[in-house]
Amino acid sequence: MAMFKRNTKWLLIGFGALLLAFVLVSGLISPSEAASQAQSAADGQALFESKCIGCHTIGGGHLIGPDLQGVTQRRNLDWIRQFISAPGEVIASGDPIASQLLQENNNLQMPNLGLSPTEVDSLLAYLENPDQADQASSPAPQPQPSLSGDVAQGLALFAGTKRLQNGGPGCIACHTLSGAVALGGGSLGPDLTQVYQRYGDAGLASALNTIPFPTMQGVFLNQPLTPQEQANLHALFKWAQTNAPPPPAQLTPWLFAGIGLLGALVLFGVMVFFWPRQRQSLAERLRGNQ
């Protein structure tokens, strides 16, 4: 009986020691985990403000894309992770949720942001609990004051006849705008004739302010549009929505054919002028110069 009591005593002591160790270890680990989660959320906030804020808000309503307030409660985390990583693949797969979102947002497909798995997890940590992010991190871009835009100035900026103040390229290098210039524009980016209808007033203003598109961020990161340039381009795209003429699809082939014909005539004239001299032998040309 005494031995039983003694064994029980040592078992209780051992159990108490294990429990104490667990409490101590838990106390040491929990702050570390909390700090790690807070840091991850802070990294996610920085990512959101640099890559997402041009199209989304958190509690501020629909912009170009949907409001992401509570998105981690509405959607499965694995689905969100996959969609952020490769939105094009999810949409192409026929995913019903992705197809519905595409339809609800004027068929504007979210670009692939090229985020690493760690960055995606940080962004998810921020979306799960935006308040957990470090308040000392970079503040979100503030809305620009309302300025009056000038359509003519916006057209000059678009066509590149007026340089952007911070050195960025004119829109025409990558985009077209119906009726803006005779020969159209670049084909790297989409036609912007109907961009005001697709994005809406607030969405277009946000896109011009933050330039959230991956192919454009590298160009405009260190040379952003000034507030007045944003206002002028905004006025141009709003005007083009209802006033721009239809694309000159019937005239363009004839225009290029005329340019080609003119070039051929010029080349033919040059050949007519120089060809007789080419037919002369070297001796004849030397005699002619004497």
PDB file of N, CA, C and O in Angstrom, residues 44-104:
ATOM      1  N   GLY A  44       1.527  41.052 -46.159  1.00  0.00           N
ATOM      2  CA  GLY A  44       0.365  40.966 -47.031  1.00  0.00           C
ATOM      3  C   GLY A  44      -0.265  42.320 -47.284  1.00  0.00           C
ATOM      4  O   GLY A  44      -0.734  42.607 -48.391  1.00  0.00           O
ATOM      5  N   GLN A  45      -0.268  43.171 -46.265  1.00  0.00           N
ATOM      6  CA  GLN A  45      -0.816  44.516 -46.439  1.00  0.00           C
ATOM      7  C   GLN A  45       0.008  45.298 -47.451  1.00  0.00           C
ATOM      8  O   GLN A  45      -0.549  45.998 -48.313  1.00  0.00           O
ATOM      9  N   ALA A  46       1.339  45.183 -47.355  1.00  0.00           N
ATOM     10  CA  ALA A  46       2.201  45.875 -48.308  1.00  0.00           C
ATOM     11  C   ALA A  46       1.947  45.376 -49.735  1.00  0.00           C
ATOM     12  O   ALA A  46       1.910  46.171 -50.690  1.00  0.00           O
ATOM     13  N   LEU A  47       1.756  44.074 -49.883  1.00  0.00           N
ATOM     14  CA  LEU A  47       1.452  43.511 -51.200  1.00  0.00           C
ATOM     15  C   LEU A  47       0.109  44.026 -51.716  1.00  0.00           C
ATOM     16  O   LEU A  47      -0.032  44.371 -52.885  1.00  0.00           O
ATOM     17  N   PHE A  48      -0.877  44.039 -50.823  1.00  0.00           N
ATOM     18  CA  PHE A  48      -2.212  44.505 -51.223  1.00  0.00           C
ATOM     19  C   PHE A  48      -2.151  45.947 -51.705  1.00  0.00           C
ATOM     20  O   PHE A  48      -2.759  46.308 -52.714  1.00  0.00           O
ATOM     21  N   GLU A  49      -1.390  46.788 -50.988  1.00  0.00           N
ATOM     22  CA  GLU A  49      -1.341  48.205 -51.323  1.00  0.00           C
ATOM     23  C   GLU A  49      -0.545  48.470 -52.595  1.00  0.00           C
ATOM     24  O   GLU A  49      -0.760  49.477 -53.260  1.00  0.00           O
ATOM     25  N   SER A  50       0.370  47.559 -52.946  1.00  0.00           N
ATOM     26  CA  SER A  50       1.173  47.780 -54.146  1.00  0.00           C
ATOM     27  C   SER A  50       0.593  47.105 -55.385  1.00  0.00           C
ATOM     28  O   SER A  50       0.801  47.575 -56.501  1.00  0.00           O
ATOM     29  N   LYS A  51      -0.160  46.012 -55.206  1.00  0.00           N
ATOM     30  CA  LYS A  51      -0.602  45.235 -56.366  1.00  0.00           C
ATOM     31  C   LYS A  51      -2.118  45.099 -56.495  1.00  0.00           C
ATOM     32  O   LYS A  51      -2.603  44.769 -57.569  1.00  0.00           O
ATOM     33  N   CYS A  52      -2.853  45.303 -55.413  1.00  0.00           N
ATOM     34  CA  CYS A  52      -4.293  44.995 -55.443  1.00  0.00           C
ATOM     35  C   CYS A  52      -5.194  46.209 -55.287  1.00  0.00           C
ATOM     36  O   CYS A  52      -6.355  46.176 -55.699  1.00  0.00           O
ATOM     37  N   ILE A  53      -4.680  47.265 -54.659  1.00  0.00           N
ATOM     38  CA  ILE A  53      -5.549  48.360 -54.245  1.00  0.00           C
ATOM     39  C   ILE A  53      -6.125  49.140 -55.426  1.00  0.00           C
ATOM     40  O   ILE A  53      -7.100  49.867 -55.284  1.00  0.00           O
ATOM     41  N   GLY A  54      -5.519  48.990 -56.603  1.00  0.00           N
ATOM     42  CA  GLY A  54      -6.072  49.670 -57.772  1.00  0.00           C
ATOM     43  C   GLY A  54      -7.382  49.075 -58.245  1.00  0.00           C
ATOM     44  O   GLY A  54      -8.151  49.739 -58.943  1.00  0.00           O
ATOM     45  N   CYS A  55      -7.645  47.815 -57.872  1.00  0.00           N
ATOM     46  CA  CYS A  55      -8.848  47.130 -58.352  1.00  0.00           C
ATOM     47  C   CYS A  55      -9.792  46.702 -57.231  1.00  0.00           C
ATOM     48  O   CYS A  55     -10.949  46.396 -57.497  1.00  0.00           O
ATOM     49  N   HIS A  56      -9.290  46.627 -55.995  1.00  0.00           N
ATOM     50  CA  HIS A  56     -10.091  46.091 -54.891  1.00  0.00           C
ATOM     51  C   HIS A  56     -10.024  47.011 -53.676  1.00  0.00           C
ATOM     52  O   HIS A  56      -9.062  47.754 -53.497  1.00  0.00           O
ATOM     53  N   THR A  57     -11.063  46.921 -52.861  1.00  0.00           N
ATOM     54  CA  THR A  57     -11.059  47.563 -51.543  1.00  0.00           C
ATOM     55  C   THR A  57     -11.330  46.502 -50.495  1.00  0.00           C
ATOM     56  O   THR A  57     -11.738  45.374 -50.810  1.00  0.00           O
ATOM     57  N   ILE A  58     -11.113  46.861 -49.243  1.00  0.00           N
ATOM     58  CA  ILE A  58     -11.508  46.012 -48.119  1.00  0.00           C
ATOM     59  C   ILE A  58     -12.493  46.820 -47.295  1.00  0.00           C
ATOM     60  O   ILE A  58     -12.111  47.660 -46.479  1.00  0.00           O
ATOM     61  N   GLY A  59     -13.764  46.632 -47.589  1.00  0.00           N
ATOM     62  CA  GLY A  59     -14.806  47.370 -46.893  1.00  0.00           C
ATOM     63  C   GLY A  59     -15.180  48.682 -47.553  1.00  0.00           C
ATOM     64  O   GLY A  59     -16.029  49.412 -47.041  1.00  0.00           O
ATOM     65  N   GLY A  60     -14.577  48.998 -48.698  1.00  0.00           N
ATOM     66  CA  GLY A  60     -14.866  50.263 -49.359  1.00  0.00           C
ATOM     67  C   GLY A  60     -15.790  50.148 -50.551  1.00  0.00           C
ATOM     68  O   GLY A  60     -16.023  51.128 -51.256  1.00  0.00           O
ATOM     69  N   GLY A  61     -16.301  48.941 -50.808  1.00  0.00           N
ATOM     70  CA  GLY A  61     -17.218  48.759 -51.919  1.00  0.00           C
ATOM     71  C   GLY A  61     -16.518  48.286 -53.181  1.00  0.00           C
ATOM     72  O   GLY A  61     -15.287  48.196 -53.248  1.00  0.00           O
ATOM     73  N   HIS A  62     -17.318  47.989 -54.187  1.00  0.00           N
ATOM     74  CA  HIS A  62     -16.818  47.498 -55.475  1.00  0.00           C
ATOM     75  C   HIS A  62     -16.028  48.579 -56.188  1.00  0.00           C
ATOM     76  O   HIS A  62     -16.404  49.737 -56.209  1.00  0.00           O
ATOM     77  N   LEU A  63     -14.892  48.196 -56.760  1.00  0.00           N
ATOM     78  CA  LEU A  63     -14.087  49.118 -57.545  1.00  0.00           C
ATOM     79  C   LEU A  63     -14.030  48.552 -58.958  1.00  0.00           C
ATOM     80  O   LEU A  63     -15.048  48.434 -59.625  1.00  0.00           O
ATOM     81  N   ILE A  64     -12.856  48.171 -59.449  1.00  0.00           N
ATOM     82  CA  ILE A  64     -12.786  47.435 -60.707  1.00  0.00           C
ATOM     83  C   ILE A  64     -13.159  45.983 -60.460  1.00  0.00           C
ATOM     84  O   ILE A  64     -13.843  45.345 -61.253  1.00  0.00           O
ATOM     85  N   GLY A  65     -12.683  45.448 -59.346  1.00  0.00           N
ATOM     86  CA  GLY A  65     -13.030  44.105 -58.901  1.00  0.00           C
ATOM     87  C   GLY A  65     -13.851  44.175 -57.629  1.00  0.00           C
ATOM     88  O   GLY A  65     -14.122  45.261 -57.104  1.00  0.00           O
ATOM     89  N   PRO A  66     -14.247  43.026 -57.083  1.00  0.00           N
ATOM     90  CA  PRO A  66     -15.130  43.012 -55.915  1.00  0.00           C
ATOM     91  C   PRO A  66     -14.447  43.470 -54.636  1.00  0.00           C
ATOM     92  O   PRO A  66     -13.219  43.432 -54.514  1.00  0.00           O
ATOM     93  N   ASP A  67     -15.274  43.932 -53.690  1.00  0.00           N
ATOM     94  CA  ASP A  67     -14.814  44.260 -52.341  1.00  0.00           C
ATOM     95  C   ASP A  67     -14.373  42.963 -51.661  1.00  0.00           C
ATOM     96  O   ASP A  67     -15.091  41.970 -51.667  1.00  0.00           O
ATOM     97  N   LEU A  68     -13.182  42.952 -51.066  1.00  0.00           N
ATOM     98  CA  LEU A  68     -12.628  41.729 -50.470  1.00  0.00           C
ATOM     99  C   LEU A  68     -12.857  41.628 -48.969  1.00  0.00           C
ATOM    100  O   LEU A  68     -12.259  40.776 -48.315  1.00  0.00           O
ATOM    101  N   GLN A  69     -13.723  42.483 -48.431  1.00  0.00           N
ATOM    102  CA  GLN A  69     -14.059  42.371 -47.014  1.00  0.00           C
ATOM    103  C   GLN A  69     -14.722  41.024 -46.742  1.00  0.00           C
ATOM    104  O   GLN A  69     -15.731  40.674 -47.359  1.00  0.00           O
ATOM    105  N   GLY A  70     -14.159  40.229 -45.846  1.00  0.00           N
ATOM    106  CA  GLY A  70     -14.732  38.931 -45.483  1.00  0.00           C
ATOM    107  C   GLY A  70     -14.618  37.860 -46.546  1.00  0.00           C
ATOM    108  O   GLY A  70     -15.300  36.844 -46.476  1.00  0.00           O
ATOM    109  N   VAL A  71     -13.721  38.036 -47.525  1.00  0.00           N
ATOM    110  CA  VAL A  71     -13.620  37.061 -48.609  1.00  0.00           C
ATOM    111  C   VAL A  71     -13.153  35.698 -48.103  1.00  0.00           C
ATOM    112  O   VAL A  71     -13.532  34.659 -48.648  1.00  0.00           O
ATOM    113  N   THR A  72     -12.357  35.677 -47.035  1.00  0.00           N
ATOM    114  CA  THR A  72     -11.868  34.394 -46.511  1.00  0.00           C
ATOM    115  C   THR A  72     -12.960  33.619 -45.788  1.00  0.00           C
ATOM    116  O   THR A  72     -12.784  32.435 -45.511  1.00  0.00           O
ATOM    117  N   GLN A  73     -14.057  34.303 -45.465  1.00  0.00           N
ATOM    118  CA  GLN A  73     -15.205  33.587 -44.900  1.00  0.00           C
ATOM    119  C   GLN A  73     -16.170  33.133 -46.003  1.00  0.00           C
ATOM    120  O   GLN A  73     -16.870  32.137 -45.849  1.00  0.00           O
ATOM    121  N   ARG A  74     -16.188  33.865 -47.112  1.00  0.00           N
ATOM    122  CA  ARG A  74     -17.096  33.519 -48.204  1.00  0.00           C
ATOM    123  C   ARG A  74     -16.540  32.414 -49.094  1.00  0.00           C
ATOM    124  O   ARG A  74     -17.304  31.653 -49.666  1.00  0.00           O
ATOM    125  N   ARG A  75     -15.230  32.341 -49.221  1.00  0.00           N
ATOM    126  CA  ARG A  75     -14.602  31.390 -50.132  1.00  0.00           C
ATOM    127  C   ARG A  75     -13.664  30.457 -49.379  1.00  0.00           C
ATOM    128  O   ARG A  75     -13.096  30.819 -48.348  1.00  0.00           O
ATOM    129  N   ASN A  76     -13.467  29.280 -49.954  1.00  0.00           N
ATOM    130  CA  ASN A  76     -12.510  28.321 -49.421  1.00  0.00           C
ATOM    131  C   ASN A  76     -11.086  28.875 -49.580  1.00  0.00           C
ATOM    132  O   ASN A  76     -10.735  29.415 -50.634  1.00  0.00           O
ATOM    133  N   LEU A  77     -10.269  28.729 -48.531  1.00  0.00           N
ATOM    134  CA  LEU A  77      -8.921  29.299 -48.562  1.00  0.00           C
ATOM    135  C   LEU A  77      -8.074  28.707 -49.688  1.00  0.00           C
ATOM    136  O   LEU A  77      -7.290  29.410 -50.323  1.00  0.00           O
ATOM    137  N   ASP A  78      -8.207  27.411 -49.935  1.00  0.00           N
ATOM    138  CA  ASP A  78      -7.439  26.793 -51.017  1.00  0.00           C
ATOM    139  C   ASP A  78      -7.856  27.366 -52.371  1.00  0.00           C
ATOM    140  O   ASP A  78      -7.014  27.560 -53.257  1.00  0.00           O
ATOM    141  N   TRP A  79      -9.159  27.625 -52.523  1.00  0.00           N
ATOM    142  CA  TRP A  79      -9.632  28.214 -53.780  1.00  0.00           C
ATOM    143  C   TRP A  79      -9.066  29.625 -53.948  1.00  0.00           C
ATOM    144  O   TRP A  79      -8.606  29.991 -55.037  1.00  0.00           O
ATOM    145  N   ILE A  80      -9.084  30.420 -52.880  1.00  0.00           N
ATOM    146  CA  ILE A  80      -8.544  31.779 -52.952  1.00  0.00           C
ATOM    147  C   ILE A  80      -7.063  31.738 -53.295  1.00  0.00           C
ATOM    148  O   ILE A  80      -6.577  32.505 -54.138  1.00  0.00           O
ATOM    149  N   ARG A  81      -6.340  30.835 -52.640  1.00  0.00           N
ATOM    150  CA  ARG A  81      -4.900  30.710 -52.887  1.00  0.00           C
ATOM    151  C   ARG A  81      -4.632  30.374 -54.360  1.00  0.00           C
ATOM    152  O   ARG A  81      -3.759  30.958 -54.998  1.00  0.00           O
ATOM    153  N   GLN A  82      -5.391  29.455 -54.900  1.00  0.00           N
ATOM    154  CA  GLN A  82      -5.202  29.048 -56.292  1.00  0.00           C
ATOM    155  C   GLN A  82      -5.572  30.180 -57.249  1.00  0.00           C
ATOM    156  O   GLN A  82      -4.885  30.408 -58.245  1.00  0.00           O
ATOM    157  N   PHE A  83      -6.646  30.899 -56.932  1.00  0.00           N
ATOM    158  CA  PHE A  83      -7.095  31.970 -57.824  1.00  0.00           C
ATOM    159  C   PHE A  83      -6.097  33.124 -57.832  1.00  0.00           C
ATOM    160  O   PHE A  83      -5.814  33.698 -58.891  1.00  0.00           O
ATOM    161  N   ILE A  84      -5.548  33.475 -56.666  1.00  0.00           N
ATOM    162  CA  ILE A  84      -4.555  34.542 -56.613  1.00  0.00           C
ATOM    163  C   ILE A  84      -3.297  34.131 -57.379  1.00  0.00           C
ATOM    164  O   ILE A  84      -2.690  34.938 -58.086  1.00  0.00           O
ATOM    165  N   SER A  85      -2.912  32.866 -57.253  1.00  0.00           N
ATOM    166  CA  SER A  85      -1.675  32.390 -57.886  1.00  0.00           C
ATOM    167  C   SER A  85      -1.786  32.340 -59.403  1.00  0.00           C
ATOM    168  O   SER A  85      -0.848  32.713 -60.111  1.00  0.00           O
ATOM    169  N   ALA A  86      -2.918  31.863 -59.915  1.00  0.00           N
ATOM    170  CA  ALA A  86      -3.069  31.695 -61.368  1.00  0.00           C
ATOM    171  C   ALA A  86      -4.526  31.906 -61.762  1.00  0.00           C
ATOM    172  O   ALA A  86      -5.242  30.949 -62.075  1.00  0.00           O
ATOM    173  N   PRO A  87      -5.008  33.154 -61.767  1.00  0.00           N
ATOM    174  CA  PRO A  87      -6.418  33.409 -62.074  1.00  0.00           C
ATOM    175  C   PRO A  87      -6.813  32.936 -63.468  1.00  0.00           C
ATOM    176  O   PRO A  87      -7.916  32.437 -63.671  1.00  0.00           O
ATOM    177  N   GLY A  88      -5.916  33.091 -64.437  1.00  0.00           N
ATOM    178  CA  GLY A  88      -6.235  32.677 -65.802  1.00  0.00           C
ATOM    179  C   GLY A  88      -6.503  31.195 -65.912  1.00  0.00           C
ATOM    180  O   GLY A  88      -7.418  30.762 -66.623  1.00  0.00           O
ATOM    181  N   GLU A  89      -5.713  30.382 -65.192  1.00  0.00           N
ATOM    182  CA  GLU A  89      -5.900  28.936 -65.235  1.00  0.00           C
ATOM    183  C   GLU A  89      -7.233  28.536 -64.593  1.00  0.00           C
ATOM    184  O   GLU A  89      -7.920  27.642 -65.090  1.00  0.00           O
ATOM    185  N   VAL A  90      -7.582  29.194 -63.487  1.00  0.00           N
ATOM    186  CA  VAL A  90      -8.845  28.868 -62.810  1.00  0.00           C
ATOM    187  C   VAL A  90     -10.026  29.221 -63.701  1.00  0.00           C
ATOM    188  O   VAL A  90     -10.989  28.454 -63.828  1.00  0.00           O
ATOM    189  N   ILE A  91      -9.966  30.375 -64.347  1.00  0.00           N
ATOM    190  CA  ILE A  91     -11.056  30.791 -65.243  1.00  0.00           C
ATOM    191  C   ILE A  91     -11.147  29.853 -66.443  1.00  0.00           C
ATOM    192  O   ILE A  91     -12.238  29.421 -66.842  1.00  0.00           O
ATOM    193  N   ALA A  92      -9.983  29.508 -67.016  1.00  0.00           N
ATOM    194  CA  ALA A  92      -9.963  28.632 -68.189  1.00  0.00           C
ATOM    195  C   ALA A  92     -10.471  27.230 -67.871  1.00  0.00           C
ATOM    196  O   ALA A  92     -10.974  26.531 -68.754  1.00  0.00           O
ATOM    197  N   SER A  93     -10.373  26.839 -66.609  1.00  0.00           N
ATOM    198  CA  SER A  93     -10.829  25.503 -66.220  1.00  0.00           C
ATOM    199  C   SER A  93     -12.353  25.393 -66.185  1.00  0.00           C
ATOM    200  O   SER A  93     -12.894  24.302 -66.027  1.00  0.00           O
ATOM    201  N   GLY A  94     -13.042  26.536 -66.294  1.00  0.00           N
ATOM    202  CA  GLY A  94     -14.506  26.527 -66.229  1.00  0.00           C
ATOM    203  C   GLY A  94     -15.043  26.553 -64.820  1.00  0.00           C
ATOM    204  O   GLY A  94     -16.221  26.250 -64.604  1.00  0.00           O
ATOM    205  N   ASP A  95     -14.214  26.911 -63.851  1.00  0.00           N
ATOM    206  CA  ASP A  95     -14.652  26.986 -62.459  1.00  0.00           C
ATOM    207  C   ASP A  95     -15.884  27.886 -62.360  1.00  0.00           C
ATOM    208  O   ASP A  95     -15.856  29.030 -62.824  1.00  0.00           O
ATOM    209  N   PRO A  96     -16.980  27.411 -61.769  1.00  0.00           N
ATOM    210  CA  PRO A  96     -18.231  28.196 -61.762  1.00  0.00           C
ATOM    211  C   PRO A  96     -18.117  29.503 -60.990  1.00  0.00           C
ATOM    212  O   PRO A  96     -18.700  30.510 -61.390  1.00  0.00           O
ATOM    213  N   ILE A  97     -17.381  29.491 -59.874  1.00  0.00           N
ATOM    214  CA  ILE A  97     -17.231  30.721 -59.096  1.00  0.00           C
ATOM    215  C   ILE A  97     -16.450  31.756 -59.890  1.00  0.00           C
ATOM    216  O   ILE A  97     -16.822  32.931 -59.957  1.00  0.00           O
ATOM    217  N   ALA A  98     -15.348  31.317 -60.518  1.00  0.00           N
ATOM    218  CA  ALA A  98     -14.535  32.234 -61.316  1.00  0.00           C
ATOM    219  C   ALA A  98     -15.326  32.768 -62.506  1.00  0.00           C
ATOM    220  O   ALA A  98     -15.232  33.954 -62.845  1.00  0.00           O
ATOM    221  N   SER A  99     -16.117  31.920 -63.134  1.00  0.00           N
ATOM    222  CA  SER A  99     -16.926  32.357 -64.277  1.00  0.00           C
ATOM    223  C   SER A  99     -17.967  33.383 -63.849  1.00  0.00           C
ATOM    224  O   SER A  99     -18.209  34.369 -64.554  1.00  0.00           O
ATOM    225  N   GLN A 100     -18.569  33.187 -62.681  1.00  0.00           N
ATOM    226  CA  GLN A 100     -19.552  34.141 -62.175  1.00  0.00           C
ATOM    227  C   GLN A 100     -18.903  35.482 -61.859  1.00  0.00           C
ATOM    228  O   GLN A 100     -19.446  36.536 -62.189  1.00  0.00           O
ATOM    229  N   LEU A 101     -17.726  35.448 -61.233  1.00  0.00           N
ATOM    230  CA  LEU A 101     -17.017  36.681 -60.916  1.00  0.00           C
ATOM    231  C   LEU A 101     -16.640  37.433 -62.187  1.00  0.00           C
ATOM    232  O   LEU A 101     -16.726  38.660 -62.248  1.00  0.00           O
ATOM    233  N   LEU A 102     -16.223  36.697 -63.206  1.00  0.00           N
ATOM    234  CA  LEU A 102     -15.856  37.322 -64.478  1.00  0.00           C
ATOM    235  C   LEU A 102     -17.059  38.031 -65.087  1.00  0.00           C
ATOM    236  O   LEU A 102     -16.946  39.156 -65.575  1.00  0.00           O
ATOM    237  N   GLN A 103     -18.211  37.385 -65.033  1.00  0.00           N
ATOM    238  CA  GLN A 103     -19.427  37.970 -65.592  1.00  0.00           C
ATOM    239  C   GLN A 103     -19.862  39.199 -64.793  1.00  0.00           C
ATOM    240  O   GLN A 103     -20.305  40.197 -65.370  1.00  0.00           O
ATOM    241  N   GLU A 104     -19.728  39.143 -63.475  1.00  0.00           N
ATOM    242  CA  GLU A 104     -20.156  40.247 -62.619  1.00  0.00           C
ATOM    243  C   GLU A 104     -19.249  41.461 -62.745  1.00  0.00           C
ATOM    244  O   GLU A 104     -19.637  42.567 -62.352  1.00  0.00           O
TER     245      GLU A 104
END
